[in-house]
GROMACS .gro file of C-alpha atoms in nm:
model
  404
    1MET     CA    1   0.000   0.000   0.000
    2LYS     CA    2   0.288   0.238   0.075
    3ASN     CA    3   0.432   0.207  -0.276
    4LEU     CA    4   0.084   0.244  -0.431
    5HIS     CA    5   0.029   0.560  -0.226
    6LYS     CA    6   0.361   0.703  -0.346
    7SER     CA    7   0.273   0.623  -0.707
    8MET     CA    8  -0.068   0.788  -0.683
    9LEU     CA    9   0.083   1.094  -0.512
   10GLY     CA   10   0.346   1.125  -0.785
   11LEU     CA   11   0.076   1.101  -1.054
   12ALA     CA   12  -0.132   1.369  -0.882
   13VAL     CA   13   0.168   1.604  -0.863
   14LEU     CA   14   0.248   1.541  -1.230
   15VAL     CA   15  -0.109   1.628  -1.329
   16ALA     CA   16  -0.088   1.943  -1.119
   17ILE     CA   17   0.237   2.041  -1.293
   18LEU     CA   18   0.075   2.001  -1.634
   19PHE     CA   19  -0.207   2.234  -1.529
   20GLN     CA   20   0.049   2.503  -1.445
   21PHE     CA   21   0.095   2.565  -1.817
   22SER     CA   22  -0.147   2.766  -2.035
   23CYS     CA   23  -0.314   2.579  -2.317
   24ASN     CA   24  -0.386   2.892  -2.524
   25PRO     CA   25  -0.206   2.831  -2.856
   26ASP     CA   26  -0.183   3.207  -2.919
   27GLU     CA   27   0.000   3.271  -2.592
   28GLY     CA   28   0.221   2.962  -2.586
   29PRO     CA   29   0.313   2.777  -2.263
   30ARG     CA   30   0.309   2.996  -1.954
   31ILE     CA   31   0.451   2.897  -1.615
   32ARG     CA   32   0.286   3.032  -1.301
   33PRO     CA   33   0.557   3.101  -1.038
   34PHE     CA   34   0.477   3.052  -0.671
   35ASP     CA   35   0.626   3.108  -0.326
   36LEU     CA   36   0.694   2.838  -0.068
   37THR     CA   37   0.722   2.863   0.310
   38VAL     CA   38   0.927   2.598   0.491
   39MET     CA   39   0.917   2.549   0.869
   40ILE     CA   40   1.228   2.385   1.018
   41GLY     CA   41   1.188   2.190   1.340
   42PHE     CA   42   1.411   1.998   1.581
   43PRO     CA   43   1.368   1.624   1.648
   44ASP     CA   44   1.073   1.538   1.872
   45ASP     CA   45   1.287   1.459   2.178
   46TYR     CA   46   1.457   1.803   2.184
   47SER     CA   47   1.338   2.061   2.435
   48ALA     CA   48   1.332   2.332   2.164
   49THR     CA   49   1.091   2.319   1.870
   50GLU     CA   50   1.191   2.577   1.607
   51ALA     CA   51   1.535   2.535   1.452
   52ALA     CA   52   1.636   2.900   1.428
   53GLY     CA   53   1.954   2.961   1.230
   54ALA     CA   54   1.933   2.649   1.015
   55LYS     CA   55   2.082   2.692   0.667
   56VAL     CA   56   1.820   2.583   0.412
   57THR     CA   57   1.884   2.531   0.041
   58ILE     CA   58   1.639   2.454  -0.238
   59LYS     CA   59   1.766   2.351  -0.582
   60GLU     CA   60   1.554   2.310  -0.893
   61LEU     CA   61   1.680   1.989  -1.049
   62ALA     CA   62   1.596   2.077  -1.410
   63SER     CA   63   1.776   2.412  -1.425
   64GLY     CA   64   2.017   2.380  -1.133
   65SER     CA   65   1.904   2.716  -0.991
   66VAL     CA   66   1.957   2.747  -0.617
   67GLN     CA   67   1.811   2.959  -0.337
   68GLU     CA   68   1.968   2.965   0.012
   69GLN     CA   69   1.806   3.107   0.324
   70THR     CA   70   1.863   3.108   0.702
   71ALA     CA   71   1.572   3.011   0.926
   72SER     CA   72   1.428   3.292   1.135
   73ALA     CA   73   1.370   3.277   1.510
   74ASP     CA   74   1.049   3.079   1.455
   75GLY     CA   75   1.222   2.834   1.217
   76ARG     CA   76   1.067   2.988   0.906
   77VAL     CA   77   1.218   3.018   0.559
   78ASP     CA   78   1.046   3.175   0.256
   79PHE     CA   79   1.145   3.083  -0.098
   80THR     CA   80   1.010   3.293  -0.387
   81GLN     CA   81   0.948   3.263  -0.760
   82LEU     CA   82   0.964   2.885  -0.778
   83VAL     CA   83   0.836   2.701  -1.084
   84PRO     CA   84   0.662   2.363  -1.093
   85GLY     CA   85   0.896   2.067  -1.094
   86ALA     CA   86   1.134   1.847  -0.898
   87TYR     CA   87   1.356   1.999  -0.628
   88GLU     CA   88   1.626   1.905  -0.380
   89LEU     CA   89   1.558   2.052  -0.037
   90SER     CA   90   1.832   2.036   0.226
   91ALA     CA   91   1.894   2.189   0.568
   92ASN     CA   92   2.183   2.193   0.812
   93LEU     CA   93   2.234   2.326   1.162
   94GLN     CA   94   2.545   2.280   1.373
   95LEU     CA   95   2.506   2.304   1.750
   96THR     CA   96   2.795   2.373   1.983
   97ALA     CA   97   2.841   2.156   2.291
   98GLU     CA   98   2.687   2.435   2.501
   99GLN     CA   99   2.381   2.462   2.275
  100ALA     CA  100   2.338   2.084   2.270
  101GLU     CA  101   2.357   2.073   2.650
  102GLU     CA  102   2.077   2.327   2.673
  103ILE     CA  103   1.826   2.165   2.437
  104VAL     CA  104   1.930   1.798   2.428
  105GLY     CA  105   2.104   1.739   2.759
  106ILE     CA  106   2.433   1.609   2.617
  107SER     CA  107   2.744   1.823   2.608
  108VAL     CA  108   2.882   1.729   2.265
  109PRO     CA  109   2.867   1.916   1.933
  110LEU     CA  110   2.580   1.805   1.709
  111ASN     CA  111   2.533   1.818   1.333
  112LEU     CA  112   2.166   1.825   1.232
  113ASN     CA  113   2.055   1.765   0.875
  114TYR     CA  114   1.758   1.720   0.645
  115LEU     CA  115   1.752   1.610   0.281
  116ASP     CA  116   1.480   1.538   0.026
  117ASN     CA  117   1.642   1.495  -0.315
  118ASN     CA  118   1.321   1.444  -0.513
  119LEU     CA  119   1.062   1.688  -0.385
  120MET     CA  120   0.782   1.758  -0.636
  121LEU     CA  121   0.644   2.112  -0.601
  122THR     CA  122   0.356   2.301  -0.761
  123ALA     CA  123   0.157   2.613  -0.673
  124GLU     CA  124  -0.119   2.387  -0.540
  125VAL     CA  125   0.124   2.214  -0.305
  126ALA     CA  126   0.258   2.549  -0.178
  127GLU     CA  127  -0.094   2.684  -0.123
  128GLN     CA  128  -0.175   2.398   0.115
  129GLY     CA  129   0.034   2.576   0.380
  130PRO     CA  130   0.393   2.574   0.507
  131LEU     CA  131   0.601   2.267   0.432
  132GLU     CA  132   0.709   2.130   0.770
  133ILE     CA  133   1.039   1.943   0.788
  134GLN     CA  134   1.229   1.801   1.083
  135LEU     CA  135   1.603   1.789   1.131
  136SER     CA  136   1.782   1.478   1.252
  137GLY     CA  137   2.140   1.441   1.358
  138SER     CA  138   2.423   1.275   1.540
  139ALA     CA  139   2.713   1.364   1.764
  140SER     CA  140   3.040   1.487   1.618
  141GLY     CA  141   3.293   1.221   1.714
  142GLY     CA  142   3.669   1.248   1.735
  143LEU     CA  143   3.728   0.962   1.490
  144ILE     CA  144   3.650   1.024   1.125
  145ILE     CA  145   3.689   0.851   0.792
  146LYS     CA  146   3.936   1.100   0.647
  147GLN     CA  147   4.009   0.956   0.302
  148LEU     CA  148   3.868   0.686   0.074
  149TYR     CA  149   4.055   0.549  -0.225
  150TYR     CA  150   3.813   0.316  -0.397
  151SER     CA  151   3.822   0.400  -0.769
  152GLY     CA  152   4.110   0.163  -0.852
  153SER     CA  153   4.360   0.219  -1.130
  154LYS     CA  154   4.453   0.116  -1.483
  155THR     CA  155   4.751  -0.107  -1.562
  156PRO     CA  156   5.002  -0.009  -1.834
  157GLU     CA  157   4.814  -0.253  -2.060
  158GLY     CA  158   4.483  -0.080  -1.990
  159SER     CA  159   4.334  -0.347  -1.761
  160ASN     CA  160   4.136  -0.266  -1.447
  161TYR     CA  161   4.316  -0.298  -1.113
  162PHE     CA  162   4.130  -0.272  -0.780
  163PHE     CA  163   4.361  -0.433  -0.524
  164ASP     CA  164   4.513  -0.097  -0.420
  165GLN     CA  165   4.202   0.041  -0.245
  166PHE     CA  166   4.233   0.178   0.110
  167TYR     CA  167   4.057   0.361   0.395
  168GLU     CA  168   4.221   0.621   0.617
  169ILE     CA  169   4.086   0.678   0.970
  170TYR     CA  170   4.189   0.994   1.154
  171ASN     CA  171   4.174   1.118   1.514
  172ASN     CA  172   4.030   1.466   1.467
  173SER     CA  173   4.046   1.549   1.838
  174ASP     CA  174   4.305   1.652   2.095
  175GLU     CA  175   4.271   1.329   2.296
  176ALA     CA  176   4.410   0.980   2.230
  177ILE     CA  177   4.148   0.725   2.124
  178ALA     CA  178   4.162   0.343   2.139
  179LEU     CA  179   4.076   0.172   1.811
  180ASP     CA  180   4.046  -0.177   1.959
  181GLY     CA  181   3.708  -0.330   1.882
  182LEU     CA  182   3.590  -0.062   1.640
  183LEU     CA  183   3.437  -0.186   1.315
  184ILE     CA  184   3.441  -0.058   0.958
  185SER     CA  185   3.178  -0.177   0.711
  186ASN     CA  186   3.043  -0.144   0.359
  187VAL     CA  187   2.680  -0.040   0.337
  188TYR     CA  188   2.464  -0.260   0.114
  189GLY     CA  189   2.321  -0.122  -0.209
  190PRO     CA  190   2.422  -0.005  -0.558
  191SER     CA  191   2.616   0.319  -0.602
  192GLY     CA  192   2.400   0.457  -0.882
  193LEU     CA  193   2.240   0.382  -1.215
  194ILE     CA  194   2.504   0.131  -1.321
  195ASN     CA  195   2.270  -0.013  -1.584
  196PRO     CA  196   1.912   0.075  -1.689
  197ASN     CA  197   1.762  -0.181  -1.449
  198THR     CA  198   1.959  -0.080  -1.140
  199ALA     CA  199   1.730   0.006  -0.848
  200PRO     CA  200   1.820   0.184  -0.522
  201SER     CA  201   1.876  -0.017  -0.206
  202PRO     CA  202   1.548  -0.171  -0.081
  203PHE     CA  203   1.646  -0.050   0.267
  204ALA     CA  204   1.694   0.317   0.176
  205ASP     CA  205   1.365   0.430   0.334
  206ASP     CA  206   1.475   0.311   0.678
  207GLN     CA  207   1.635   0.623   0.825
  208ASP     CA  208   1.696   0.465   1.166
  209ASN     CA  209   1.930   0.185   1.062
  210VAL     CA  210   2.220   0.109   0.829
  211TYR     CA  211   2.232  -0.223   0.641
  212ILE     CA  212   2.587  -0.355   0.602
  213SER     CA  213   2.735  -0.629   0.385
  214THR     CA  214   3.078  -0.651   0.556
  215ALA     CA  215   3.227  -0.598   0.900
  216TRP     CA  216   3.599  -0.572   0.983
  217ARG     CA  217   3.716  -0.515   1.340
  218PHE     CA  218   4.033  -0.354   1.470
  219PRO     CA  219   4.227  -0.617   1.669
  220GLY     CA  220   4.309  -0.570   2.036
  221SER     CA  221   4.146  -0.604   2.374
  222GLY     CA  222   4.106  -0.238   2.460
  223GLU     CA  223   4.439  -0.056   2.491
  224GLU     CA  224   4.660  -0.210   2.223
  225ASN     CA  225   4.596   0.023   1.929
  226ILE     CA  226   4.591   0.381   2.049
  227LEU     CA  227   4.550   0.657   1.792
  228GLN     CA  228   4.718   0.976   1.907
  229PRO     CA  229   4.558   1.318   1.848
  230TYR     CA  230   4.570   1.448   1.491
  231THR     CA  231   4.712   1.125   1.348
  232GLY     CA  232   4.567   0.857   1.123
  233VAL     CA  233   4.582   0.490   1.034
  234LEU     CA  234   4.568   0.343   0.686
  235ILE     CA  235   4.372   0.023   0.617
  236ALA     CA  236   4.471  -0.139   0.287
  237GLN     CA  237   4.279  -0.394   0.088
  238GLN     CA  238   4.619  -0.557   0.030
  239GLY     CA  239   4.921  -0.428   0.221
  240ILE     CA  240   5.177  -0.458  -0.057
  241ASN     CA  241   5.367  -0.226  -0.289
  242HIS     CA  242   5.116  -0.205  -0.571
  243GLN     CA  243   5.367  -0.024  -0.793
  244GLU     CA  244   5.583  -0.333  -0.834
  245GLU     CA  245   5.606  -0.504  -1.170
  246ASN     CA  246   5.402  -0.807  -1.063
  247ALA     CA  247   5.120  -0.582  -0.935
  248ASN     CA  248   5.045  -0.257  -1.123
  249PRO     CA  249   5.336  -0.022  -1.201
  250SER     CA  250   5.074   0.244  -1.283
  251SER     CA  251   4.911   0.228  -0.940
  252PRO     CA  252   4.933   0.556  -0.746
  253VAL     CA  253   5.013   0.385  -0.414
  254ASN     CA  254   5.265   0.174  -0.227
  255LEU     CA  255   5.071   0.023   0.065
  256SER     CA  256   5.349  -0.193   0.208
  257ASN     CA  257   5.363   0.044   0.508
  258ALA     CA  258   4.989   0.030   0.576
  259ASP     CA  259   4.886  -0.004   0.941
  260PHE     CA  260   4.632  -0.280   0.871
  261GLU     CA  261   4.500  -0.483   0.580
  262LEU     CA  262   4.173  -0.660   0.494
  263PHE     CA  263   4.280  -1.020   0.434
  264VAL     CA  264   3.991  -1.253   0.351
  265THR     CA  265   4.030  -1.556   0.572
  266GLY     CA  266   4.014  -1.881   0.376
  267SER     CA  267   4.074  -1.718   0.038
  268THR     CA  268   4.318  -1.894  -0.194
  269ARG     CA  269   4.370  -1.582  -0.409
  270ASP     CA  270   4.396  -1.294  -0.161
  271ILE     CA  271   4.743  -1.178  -0.052
  272ASP     CA  272   4.830  -1.185   0.319
  273ALA     CA  273   5.115  -0.934   0.348
  274PRO     CA  274   5.339  -1.066   0.630
  275ASN     CA  275   5.447  -0.725   0.759
  276VAL     CA  276   5.098  -0.569   0.781
  277PRO     CA  277   4.862  -0.675   1.063
  278ASN     CA  278   4.523  -0.809   0.958
  279MET     CA  279   4.191  -0.661   1.057
  280VAL     CA  280   3.958  -0.922   1.209
  281MET     CA  281   3.707  -1.045   0.950
  282VAL     CA  282   3.375  -1.049   1.140
  283TYR     CA  283   3.126  -1.066   0.852
  284HIS     CA  284   3.211  -1.114   0.483
  285PRO     CA  285   2.960  -1.347   0.313
  286PHE     CA  286   2.927  -1.180  -0.030
  287ASN     CA  287   3.281  -1.231  -0.162
  288ALA     CA  288   3.501  -1.520  -0.049
  289THR     CA  289   3.796  -1.404  -0.260
  290PHE     CA  290   3.882  -1.037  -0.200
  291SER     CA  291   3.779  -0.749   0.027
  292LEU     CA  292   3.723  -0.498  -0.251
  293VAL     CA  293   3.464  -0.222  -0.215
  294PRO     CA  294   3.246  -0.094  -0.504
  295VAL     CA  295   3.463   0.100  -0.750
  296PHE     CA  296   3.151   0.301  -0.842
  297GLY     CA  297   3.134   0.432  -0.484
  298PRO     CA  298   3.103   0.269  -0.139
  299GLY     CA  299   2.888   0.363   0.154
  300THR     CA  300   3.115   0.328   0.457
  301ILE     CA  301   3.054   0.342   0.831
  302LEU     CA  302   3.287   0.337   1.131
  303TRP     CA  303   3.099   0.198   1.430
  304LYS     CA  304   3.104  -0.010   1.745
  305THR     CA  305   2.891  -0.271   1.917
  306GLU     CA  306   2.942  -0.483   2.225
  307ASP     CA  307   2.759  -0.781   2.072
  308PHE     CA  308   2.772  -0.820   1.693
  309GLY     CA  309   2.593  -1.155   1.712
  310ALA     CA  310   2.288  -0.993   1.868
  311LEU     CA  311   2.226  -0.769   1.566
  312GLU     CA  312   1.949  -0.869   1.329
  313GLN     CA  313   2.043  -1.027   0.996
  314VAL     CA  314   1.793  -0.931   0.726
  315SER     CA  315   1.707  -1.106   0.400
  316ILE     CA  316   1.741  -0.899   0.084
  317PRO     CA  317   1.401  -0.877  -0.091
  318ASP     CA  318   1.348  -1.102  -0.393
  319THR     CA  319   1.646  -1.325  -0.317
  320SER     CA  320   1.653  -1.696  -0.236
  321PRO     CA  321   1.666  -1.816   0.127
  322GLU     CA  322   2.026  -1.927   0.069
  323PHE     CA  323   2.140  -1.583  -0.043
  324PRO     CA  324   2.358  -1.395   0.209
  325ARG     CA  325   2.186  -1.153   0.444
  326VAL     CA  326   2.275  -0.801   0.546
  327VAL     CA  327   2.323  -0.689   0.905
  328LYS     CA  328   2.095  -0.420   1.048
  329VAL     CA  329   2.297  -0.163   1.244
  330PRO     CA  330   2.108   0.096   1.453
  331LYS     CA  331   2.234   0.441   1.358
  332ASN     CA  332   2.317   0.528   1.719
  333LEU     CA  333   2.607   0.278   1.697
  334VAL     CA  334   2.769   0.470   1.411
  335ILE     CA  335   3.069   0.692   1.485
  336ASP     CA  336   3.119   0.825   1.131
  337ALA     CA  337   2.968   0.764   0.788
  338VAL     CA  338   3.068   0.856   0.433
  339GLU     CA  339   2.848   0.815   0.126
  340ALA     CA  340   3.019   0.789  -0.214
  341LEU     CA  341   2.804   0.741  -0.523
  342ARG     CA  342   2.872   0.688  -0.893
  343SER     CA  343   2.816   1.047  -1.005
  344GLU     CA  344   2.653   1.380  -0.923
  345THR     CA  345   2.324   1.261  -1.075
  346ASP     CA  346   2.286   0.948  -0.858
  347GLY     CA  347   2.152   1.105  -0.538
  348ALA     CA  348   1.844   0.880  -0.548
  349PHE     CA  349   2.076   0.586  -0.465
  350LYS     CA  350   2.177   0.712  -0.119
  351ARG     CA  351   2.210   0.423   0.125
  352ILE     CA  352   2.313   0.599   0.447
  353PRO     CA  353   2.052   0.778   0.664
  354VAL     CA  354   2.051   1.154   0.619
  355SER     CA  355   2.118   1.215   0.988
  356LEU     CA  356   2.453   1.038   0.949
  357ASP     CA  357   2.544   1.183   0.609
  358ALA     CA  358   2.319   1.437   0.442
  359GLY     CA  359   2.498   1.425   0.106
  360PHE     CA  360   2.746   1.224  -0.100
  361SER     CA  361   3.079   1.250  -0.278
  362PHE     CA  362   3.201   1.097  -0.604
  363VAL     CA  363   3.501   1.059  -0.835
  364SER     CA  364   3.509   1.133  -1.209
  365ASN     CA  365   3.505   0.769  -1.319
  366THR     CA  366   3.613   0.417  -1.227
  367TYR     CA  367   3.982   0.313  -1.239
  368THR     CA  368   4.106   0.674  -1.247
  369GLY     CA  369   4.340   0.651  -0.946
  370GLU     CA  370   4.140   0.928  -0.776
  371SER     CA  371   4.047   0.944  -0.407
  372ILE     CA  372   3.816   1.159  -0.196
  373ILE     CA  373   3.947   1.339   0.113
  374ARG     CA  374   3.798   1.576   0.368
  375LYS     CA  375   3.864   1.948   0.350
  376SER     CA  376   4.107   2.063   0.619
  377VAL     CA  377   4.233   2.366   0.807
  378VAL     CA  378   4.534   2.414   1.034
  379LEU     CA  379   4.443   2.512   1.390
  380ASP     CA  380   4.714   2.566   1.652
  381GLY     CA  381   4.959   2.381   1.430
  382HIS     CA  382   4.732   2.076   1.385
  383LYS     CA  383   4.547   1.968   1.072
  384VAL     CA  384   4.176   1.942   1.148
  385TYR     CA  385   3.931   1.796   0.897
  386GLN     CA  386   3.580   1.919   0.822
  387ASP     CA  387   3.301   1.697   0.952
  388SER     CA  388   2.954   1.844   0.909
  389ASN     CA  389   2.794   1.503   0.840
  390ASN     CA  390   2.748   1.604   0.477
  391SER     CA  391   2.988   1.441   0.231
  392SER     CA  392   2.875   1.680  -0.044
  393GLU     CA  393   3.029   1.965   0.156
  394ASP     CA  394   3.306   1.789   0.348
  395PHE     CA  395   3.499   1.609   0.072
  396ILE     CA  396   3.709   1.714  -0.223
  397LEU     CA  397   3.850   1.509  -0.511
  398LEU     CA  398   4.221   1.424  -0.536
  399ASP     CA  399   4.381   1.329  -0.867
  400GLN     CA  400   4.571   1.065  -0.674
  401PRO     CA  401   4.559   0.952  -0.310
  402GLU     CA  402   4.747   1.134  -0.034
  403LEU     CA  403   4.935   0.882   0.180
  404PRO     CA  404   5.004   0.970   0.545
   0.00000   0.00000   0.00000
């Protein structure tokens, strides 16, 4: 019934859009502009209601035209001279630890977000009254996913090479943090319109959970792997020098000095580099050979749980009972999340809840040797990376990866 309701609503909006145009052949088509009021609210469990100061952006998808406004004291934003069509509506509000303490009761900075990347608007919709939206968000943690190199590279012969992928985790705070027991995972779902029949993740509507297809854990019992302030660790798919002749001389990276690698236990084809410690393979049912992530763009989360086995394993719709399941991770277990999709036009394929990552990043193409990395500033002599829980704003593209 939910999908039928969405289909009927979409049809009704389409009909309304068609009626926005004049049918007088002497006058030609005429668009009737309209204004739209948006009311921005906090989550239900916050003591405050109106999200004053939120930055709100509306983008017409057809033309790319953008309007940006700041919510007034009553959480109101007014957009003018809109035309019927599809829009992307986003909002962001960053709370300091002091502000969060006052309205939430926890003294940590919070990033609050909202995103609707396919909002159909007409004059009739706007005339029904203000559009009410509600922010959601998560705490700003000290650990972040700083850099992702997933695109892979081309060999001198023009073949595709994907064994040189890596993650970089960074301590963005002024306190040492133990990595022991933390997990890093791929989020299930396609990265975009890979072929005409590709459909978004069937779990995308669940904004309270993340559905993962892998889980790798940092080794250690609690105090063995300490990440000092403003330093990072590199996790390689294979911890070797990928620029050697028997690998890919055209690869942009030598990962023989990686801190950890993702060796697939039981694989007869994966390489277990003897000088690079292995991450613990907790869950890896979809590929028994290698630990590669999607070269079109991975969804990635850094998270922690005290009992992985207690998490629900969910069947993927329209698959056989024997097909591997995904693991349902409540979003409150997530420390950091990064969404990377195939291209700028693939926003409908977002897999990560908006409260964890309101946007997405991308590279120019597969096997380009490009990586994505967070924007940074130098504060008191330390490099600090931007983390607004919006990968569209936080990340930039590098022509080749930056090794620590």
